[in-house]
mmCIF file of C-alpha atoms in Angstrom:
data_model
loop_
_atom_site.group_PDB
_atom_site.id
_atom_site.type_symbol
_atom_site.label_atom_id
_atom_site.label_comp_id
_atom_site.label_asym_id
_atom_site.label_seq_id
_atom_site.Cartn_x
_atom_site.Cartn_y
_atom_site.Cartn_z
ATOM 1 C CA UNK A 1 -26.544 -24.677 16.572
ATOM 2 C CA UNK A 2 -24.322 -21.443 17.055
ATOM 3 C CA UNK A 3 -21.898 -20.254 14.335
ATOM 4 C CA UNK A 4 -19.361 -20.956 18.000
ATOM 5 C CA UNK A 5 -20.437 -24.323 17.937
ATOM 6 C CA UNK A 6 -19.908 -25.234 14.741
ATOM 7 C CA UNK A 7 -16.278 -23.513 15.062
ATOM 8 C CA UNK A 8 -16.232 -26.151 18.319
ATOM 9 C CA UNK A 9 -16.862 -28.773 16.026
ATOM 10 C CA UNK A 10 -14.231 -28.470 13.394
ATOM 11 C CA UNK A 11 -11.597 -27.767 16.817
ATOM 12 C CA UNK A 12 -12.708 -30.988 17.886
ATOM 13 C CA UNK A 13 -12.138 -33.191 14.539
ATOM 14 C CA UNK A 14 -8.824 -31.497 14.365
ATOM 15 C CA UNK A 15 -8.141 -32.444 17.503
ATOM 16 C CA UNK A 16 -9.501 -36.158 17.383
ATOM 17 C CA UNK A 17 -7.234 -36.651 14.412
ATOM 18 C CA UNK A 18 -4.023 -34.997 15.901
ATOM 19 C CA UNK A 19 -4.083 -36.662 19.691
ATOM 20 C CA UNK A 20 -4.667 -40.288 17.187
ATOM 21 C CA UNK A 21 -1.592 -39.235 15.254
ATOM 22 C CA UNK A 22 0.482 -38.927 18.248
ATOM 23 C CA UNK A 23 -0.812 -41.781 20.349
ATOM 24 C CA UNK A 24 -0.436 -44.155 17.587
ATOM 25 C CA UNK A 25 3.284 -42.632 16.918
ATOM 26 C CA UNK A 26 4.793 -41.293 20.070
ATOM 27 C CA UNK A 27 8.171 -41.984 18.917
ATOM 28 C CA UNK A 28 7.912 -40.850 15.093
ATOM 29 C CA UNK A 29 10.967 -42.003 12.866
ATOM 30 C CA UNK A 30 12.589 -38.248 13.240
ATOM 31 C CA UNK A 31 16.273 -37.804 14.130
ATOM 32 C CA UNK A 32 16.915 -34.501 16.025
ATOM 33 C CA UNK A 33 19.056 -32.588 13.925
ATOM 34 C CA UNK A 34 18.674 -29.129 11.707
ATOM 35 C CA UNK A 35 14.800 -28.139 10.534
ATOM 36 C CA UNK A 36 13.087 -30.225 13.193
ATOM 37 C CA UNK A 37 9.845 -28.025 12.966
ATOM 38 C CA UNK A 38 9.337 -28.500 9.745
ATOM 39 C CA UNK A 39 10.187 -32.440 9.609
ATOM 40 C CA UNK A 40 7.596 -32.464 12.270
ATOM 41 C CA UNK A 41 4.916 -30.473 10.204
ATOM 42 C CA UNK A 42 6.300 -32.741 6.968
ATOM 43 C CA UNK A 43 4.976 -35.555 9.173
ATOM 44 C CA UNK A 44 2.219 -34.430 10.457
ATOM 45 C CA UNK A 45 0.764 -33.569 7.120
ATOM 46 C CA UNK A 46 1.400 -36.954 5.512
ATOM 47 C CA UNK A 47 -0.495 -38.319 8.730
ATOM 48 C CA UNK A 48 -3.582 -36.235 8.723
ATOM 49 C CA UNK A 49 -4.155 -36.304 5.438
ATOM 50 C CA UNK A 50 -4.512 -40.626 6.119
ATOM 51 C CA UNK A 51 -6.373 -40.289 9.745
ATOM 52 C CA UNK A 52 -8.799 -37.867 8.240
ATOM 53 C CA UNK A 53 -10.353 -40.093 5.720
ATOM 54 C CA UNK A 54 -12.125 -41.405 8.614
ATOM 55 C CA UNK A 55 -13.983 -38.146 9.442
ATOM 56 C CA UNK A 56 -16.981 -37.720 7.118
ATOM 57 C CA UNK A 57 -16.775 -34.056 7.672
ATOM 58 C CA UNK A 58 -12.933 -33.381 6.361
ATOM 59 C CA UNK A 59 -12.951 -33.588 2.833
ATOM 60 C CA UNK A 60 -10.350 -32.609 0.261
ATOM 61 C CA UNK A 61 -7.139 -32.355 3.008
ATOM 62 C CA UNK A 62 -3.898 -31.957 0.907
ATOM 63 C CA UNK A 63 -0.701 -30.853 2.478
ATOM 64 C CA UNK A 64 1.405 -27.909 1.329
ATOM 65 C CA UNK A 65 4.170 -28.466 -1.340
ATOM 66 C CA UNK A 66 7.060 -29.783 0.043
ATOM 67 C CA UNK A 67 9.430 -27.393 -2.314
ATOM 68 C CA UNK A 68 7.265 -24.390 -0.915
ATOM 69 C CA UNK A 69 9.112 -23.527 2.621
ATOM 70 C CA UNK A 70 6.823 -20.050 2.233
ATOM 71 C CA UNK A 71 3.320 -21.933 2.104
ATOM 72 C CA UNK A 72 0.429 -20.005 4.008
ATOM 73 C CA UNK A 73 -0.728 -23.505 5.296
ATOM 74 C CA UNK A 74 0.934 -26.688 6.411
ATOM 75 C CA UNK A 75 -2.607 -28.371 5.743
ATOM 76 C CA UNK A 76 -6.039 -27.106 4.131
ATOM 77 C CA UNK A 77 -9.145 -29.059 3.814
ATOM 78 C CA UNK A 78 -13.346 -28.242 3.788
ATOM 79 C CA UNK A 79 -15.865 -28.980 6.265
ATOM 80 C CA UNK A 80 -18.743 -29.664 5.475
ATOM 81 C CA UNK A 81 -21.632 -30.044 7.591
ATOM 82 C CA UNK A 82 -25.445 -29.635 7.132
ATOM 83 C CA UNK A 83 -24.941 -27.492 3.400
ATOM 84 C CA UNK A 84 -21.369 -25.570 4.907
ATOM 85 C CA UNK A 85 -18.629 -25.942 2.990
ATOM 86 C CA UNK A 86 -15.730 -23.936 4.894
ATOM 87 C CA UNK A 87 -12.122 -23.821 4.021
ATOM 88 C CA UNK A 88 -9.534 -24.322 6.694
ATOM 89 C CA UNK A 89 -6.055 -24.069 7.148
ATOM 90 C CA UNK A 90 -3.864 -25.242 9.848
ATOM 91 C CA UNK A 91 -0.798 -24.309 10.529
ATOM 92 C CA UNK A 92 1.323 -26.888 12.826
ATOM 93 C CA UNK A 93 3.749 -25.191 15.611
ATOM 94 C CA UNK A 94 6.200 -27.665 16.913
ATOM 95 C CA UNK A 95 7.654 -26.802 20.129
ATOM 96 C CA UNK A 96 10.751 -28.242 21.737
ATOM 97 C CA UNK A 97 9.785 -28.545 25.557
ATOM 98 C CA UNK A 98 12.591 -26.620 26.240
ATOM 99 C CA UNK A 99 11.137 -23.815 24.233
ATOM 100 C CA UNK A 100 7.567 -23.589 25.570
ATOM 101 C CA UNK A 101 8.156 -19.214 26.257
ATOM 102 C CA UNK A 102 9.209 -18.981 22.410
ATOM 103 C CA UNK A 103 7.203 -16.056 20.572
ATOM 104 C CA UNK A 104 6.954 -18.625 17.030
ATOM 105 C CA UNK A 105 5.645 -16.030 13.706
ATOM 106 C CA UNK A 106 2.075 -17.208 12.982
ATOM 107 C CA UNK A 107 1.994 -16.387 9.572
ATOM 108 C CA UNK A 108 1.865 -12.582 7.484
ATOM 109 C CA UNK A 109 -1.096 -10.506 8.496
ATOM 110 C CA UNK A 110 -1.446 -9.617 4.756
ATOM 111 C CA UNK A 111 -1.440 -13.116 3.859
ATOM 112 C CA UNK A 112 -4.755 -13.265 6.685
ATOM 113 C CA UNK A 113 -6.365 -10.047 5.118
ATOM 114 C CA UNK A 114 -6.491 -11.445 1.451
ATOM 115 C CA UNK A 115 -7.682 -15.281 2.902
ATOM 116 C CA UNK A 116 -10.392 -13.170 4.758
ATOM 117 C CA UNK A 117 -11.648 -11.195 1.441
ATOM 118 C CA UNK A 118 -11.754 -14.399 -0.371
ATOM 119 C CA UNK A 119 -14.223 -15.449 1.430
ATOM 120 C CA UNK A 120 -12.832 -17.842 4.480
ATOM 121 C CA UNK A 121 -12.062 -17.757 8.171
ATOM 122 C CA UNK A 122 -10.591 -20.025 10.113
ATOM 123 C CA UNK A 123 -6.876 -20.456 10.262
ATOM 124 C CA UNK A 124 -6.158 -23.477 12.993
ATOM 125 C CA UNK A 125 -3.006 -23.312 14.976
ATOM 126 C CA UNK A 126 -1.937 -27.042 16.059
ATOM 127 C CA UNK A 127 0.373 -27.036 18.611
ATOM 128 C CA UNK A 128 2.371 -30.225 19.256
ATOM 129 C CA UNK A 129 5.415 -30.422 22.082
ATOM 130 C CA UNK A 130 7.878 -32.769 21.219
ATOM 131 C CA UNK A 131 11.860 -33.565 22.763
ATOM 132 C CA UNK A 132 14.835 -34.499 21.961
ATOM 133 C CA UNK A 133 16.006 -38.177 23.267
ATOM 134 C CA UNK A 134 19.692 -39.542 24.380
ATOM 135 C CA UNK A 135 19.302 -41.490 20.651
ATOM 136 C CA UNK A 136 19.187 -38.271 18.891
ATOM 137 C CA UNK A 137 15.193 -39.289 18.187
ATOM 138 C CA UNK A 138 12.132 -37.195 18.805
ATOM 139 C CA UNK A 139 9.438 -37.863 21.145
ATOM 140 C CA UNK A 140 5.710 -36.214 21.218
ATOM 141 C CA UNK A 141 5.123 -34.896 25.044
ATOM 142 C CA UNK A 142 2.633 -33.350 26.860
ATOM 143 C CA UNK A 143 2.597 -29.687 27.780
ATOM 144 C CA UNK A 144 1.940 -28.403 30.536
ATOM 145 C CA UNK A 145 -1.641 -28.875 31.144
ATOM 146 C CA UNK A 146 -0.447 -32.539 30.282
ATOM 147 C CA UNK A 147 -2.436 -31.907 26.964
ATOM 148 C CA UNK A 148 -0.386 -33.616 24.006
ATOM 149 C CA UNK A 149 -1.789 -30.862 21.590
ATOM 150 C CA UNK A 150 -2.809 -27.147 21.974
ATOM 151 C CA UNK A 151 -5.459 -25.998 19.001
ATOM 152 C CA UNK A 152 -7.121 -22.795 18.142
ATOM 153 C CA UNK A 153 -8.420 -20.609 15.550
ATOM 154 C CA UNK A 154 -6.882 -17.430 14.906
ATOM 155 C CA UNK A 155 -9.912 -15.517 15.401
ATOM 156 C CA UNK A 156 -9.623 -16.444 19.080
ATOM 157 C CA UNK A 157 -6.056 -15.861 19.834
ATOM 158 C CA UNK A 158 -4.802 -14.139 22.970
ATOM 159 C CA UNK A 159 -4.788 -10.327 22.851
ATOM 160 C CA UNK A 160 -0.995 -10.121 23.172
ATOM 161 C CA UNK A 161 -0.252 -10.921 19.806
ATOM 162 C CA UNK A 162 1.396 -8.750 17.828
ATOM 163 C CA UNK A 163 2.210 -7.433 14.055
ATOM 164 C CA UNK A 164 5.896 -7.376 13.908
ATOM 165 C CA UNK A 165 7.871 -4.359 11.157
ATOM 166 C CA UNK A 166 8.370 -7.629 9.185
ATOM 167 C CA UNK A 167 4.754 -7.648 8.312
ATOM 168 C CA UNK A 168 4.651 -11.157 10.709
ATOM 169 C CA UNK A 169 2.455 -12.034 13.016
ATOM 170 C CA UNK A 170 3.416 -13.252 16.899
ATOM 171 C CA UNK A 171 2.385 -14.825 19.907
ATOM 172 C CA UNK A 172 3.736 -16.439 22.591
ATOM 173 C CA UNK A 173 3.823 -20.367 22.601
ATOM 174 C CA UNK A 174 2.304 -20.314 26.215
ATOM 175 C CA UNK A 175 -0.352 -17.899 25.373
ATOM 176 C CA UNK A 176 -4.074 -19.031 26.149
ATOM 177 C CA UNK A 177 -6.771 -18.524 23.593
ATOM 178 C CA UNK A 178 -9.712 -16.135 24.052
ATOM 179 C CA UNK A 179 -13.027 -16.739 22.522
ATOM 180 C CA UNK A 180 -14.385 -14.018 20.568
ATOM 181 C CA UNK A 181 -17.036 -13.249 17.711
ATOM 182 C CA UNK A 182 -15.658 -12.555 13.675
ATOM 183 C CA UNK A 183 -16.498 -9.478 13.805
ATOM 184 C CA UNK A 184 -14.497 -8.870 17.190
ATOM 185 C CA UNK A 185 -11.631 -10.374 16.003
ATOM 186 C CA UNK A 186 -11.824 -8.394 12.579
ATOM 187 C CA UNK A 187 -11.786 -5.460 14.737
ATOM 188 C CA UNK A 188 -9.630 -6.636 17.183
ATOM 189 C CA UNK A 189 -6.977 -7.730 14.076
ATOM 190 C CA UNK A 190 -7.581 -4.447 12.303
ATOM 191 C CA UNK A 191 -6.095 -2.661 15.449
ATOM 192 C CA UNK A 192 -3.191 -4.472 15.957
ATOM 193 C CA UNK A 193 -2.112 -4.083 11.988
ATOM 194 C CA UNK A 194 -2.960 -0.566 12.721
ATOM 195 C CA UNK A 195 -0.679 -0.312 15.890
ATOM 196 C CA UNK A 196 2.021 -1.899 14.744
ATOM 197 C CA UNK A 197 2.045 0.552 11.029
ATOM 198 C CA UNK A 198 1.791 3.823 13.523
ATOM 199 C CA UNK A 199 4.917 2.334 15.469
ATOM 200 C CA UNK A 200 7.200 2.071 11.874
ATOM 201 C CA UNK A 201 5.943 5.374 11.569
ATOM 202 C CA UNK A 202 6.861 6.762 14.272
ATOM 203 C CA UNK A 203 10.581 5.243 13.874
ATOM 204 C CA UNK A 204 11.175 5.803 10.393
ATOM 205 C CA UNK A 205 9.919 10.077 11.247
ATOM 206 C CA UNK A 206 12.620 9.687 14.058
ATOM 207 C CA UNK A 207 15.207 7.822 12.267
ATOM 208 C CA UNK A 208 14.341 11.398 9.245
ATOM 209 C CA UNK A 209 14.919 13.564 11.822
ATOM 210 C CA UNK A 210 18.069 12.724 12.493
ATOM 211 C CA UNK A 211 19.752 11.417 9.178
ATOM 212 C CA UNK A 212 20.575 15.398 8.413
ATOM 213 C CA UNK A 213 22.900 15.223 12.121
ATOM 214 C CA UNK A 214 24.038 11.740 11.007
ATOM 215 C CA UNK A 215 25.385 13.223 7.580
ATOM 216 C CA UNK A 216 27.090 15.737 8.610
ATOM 217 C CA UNK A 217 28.827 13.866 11.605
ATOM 218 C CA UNK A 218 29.652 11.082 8.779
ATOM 219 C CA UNK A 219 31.435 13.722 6.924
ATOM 220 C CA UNK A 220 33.191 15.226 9.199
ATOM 221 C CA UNK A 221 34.577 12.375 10.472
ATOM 222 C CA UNK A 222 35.434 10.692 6.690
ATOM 223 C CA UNK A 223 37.335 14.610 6.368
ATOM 224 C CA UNK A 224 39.201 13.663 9.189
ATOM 225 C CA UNK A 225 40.263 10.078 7.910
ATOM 226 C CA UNK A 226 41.464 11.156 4.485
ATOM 227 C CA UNK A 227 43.041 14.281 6.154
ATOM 228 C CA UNK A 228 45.135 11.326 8.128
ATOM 229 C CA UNK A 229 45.887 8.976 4.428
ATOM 230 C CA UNK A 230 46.735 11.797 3.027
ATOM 231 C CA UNK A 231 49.301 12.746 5.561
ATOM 232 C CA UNK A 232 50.670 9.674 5.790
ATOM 233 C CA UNK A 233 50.593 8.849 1.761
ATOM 234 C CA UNK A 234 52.872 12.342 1.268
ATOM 235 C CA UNK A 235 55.185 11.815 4.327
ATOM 236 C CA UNK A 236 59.189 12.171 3.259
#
């Protein structure tokens, strides 16, 4: 077996449990209103962690704290198989079907760097497409490859994503995964961290070169402005 078909077969758990989850709960008891993404991740958790007991594979799944809005995963759990014991986390997008060209943040690329030198891998994305209904409910739907779910691992994300100033990492909901190696992907990550650090840069050495011309404009124009209360304070 290759190290990409064992990645194949955690995908494919994952996604065993998640299309169960929805088929057994197309209409989940969720009212449309603020926070929906994270309601549906709130759910979502609480379900996988019950329809993966029947995996023999996923042990140890335990959801993220429900007072921690900041967690780096929605869900983490091991696979084993045949002596591997790999940690995963999976991170749940939910995406109004109205929303399906949204660029959603992925997680912190720092926050990817030190999971790395730890030791682990694979960070799952789990995207799930839901709407909202005349009743105010929510309703799982298909995307649209007619596909109730969209999974991958972060190592095999599309090229286009991106490291934001913010430290955050993006991608577009529609985006299509690309298979690649670790160590392409390391490389591949390492670049875009890179890119996106020689881009603040390269703004923060243009915003310097003008703050001197900013001053003194600022200063003029304040001189002007108490020049005028100052007038108008000592008028007869």
């Amino acid at each position: 077996m290759s190290i990409r078909e064992f990645e194949e077969r955690i995908r494919s758990s994952v996604d065993e449990i998640i299309n169960k989850i929805i088929n057994d709960n197309k209409k989940p008891n969720i009212i449309g209103k603020a926070r929906l993404g994270a309601q549906i991740s709130d759910f979502l958790e609480d379900k996988f962690i019950k329809y993966s007991k029947s995996d023999v594979n996923i042990i140890n799944a335990i959801g993220a704290p429900k007072e921690n809005t900041k967690s780096s995963f929605d869900i983490k759990f091991n696979f084993k198989y045949k002596g591997i014991t790999e940690l995963i986390w999976i991170d749940f997008k939910a995406i109004n079907e109205g929303s399906l060209d949204s660029n959603p943040d992925i997680g912190a690329a720092n926050k990817v760097i030190s999971f790395i030198k730890q030791g682990n891998f694979y960070i799952l994305y789990v995207y799930v497409y839901y709407k909202n209904n005349n009743d105010g409910n929510v309703e799982f739907v298909s995307n649209n490859n007619g596909k109730f779910t969209k999974q991958y691992f972060l190592k095999d994300i599309e090229k286009t994503f991106r490291r934001t100033p913010t430290g955050q990492l993006q991608v577009n909901a529609n985006s299509v995964s690309e298979y690649r190696t670790r160590e392409e992907f390391i490389n591949l990550f390492f670049q875009k961290v890179e890119e996106s650090h020689k881009r603040s840069i390269k703004k923060s050495n243009e915003m310097l070169k003008s703050l001197s011309q900013i001053k003194l404009e600022i200063i003029e124009k304040n001189k002007a402005l108490e020049k005028s209360i100052l007038n108008k304070l000592n008028e007869n």
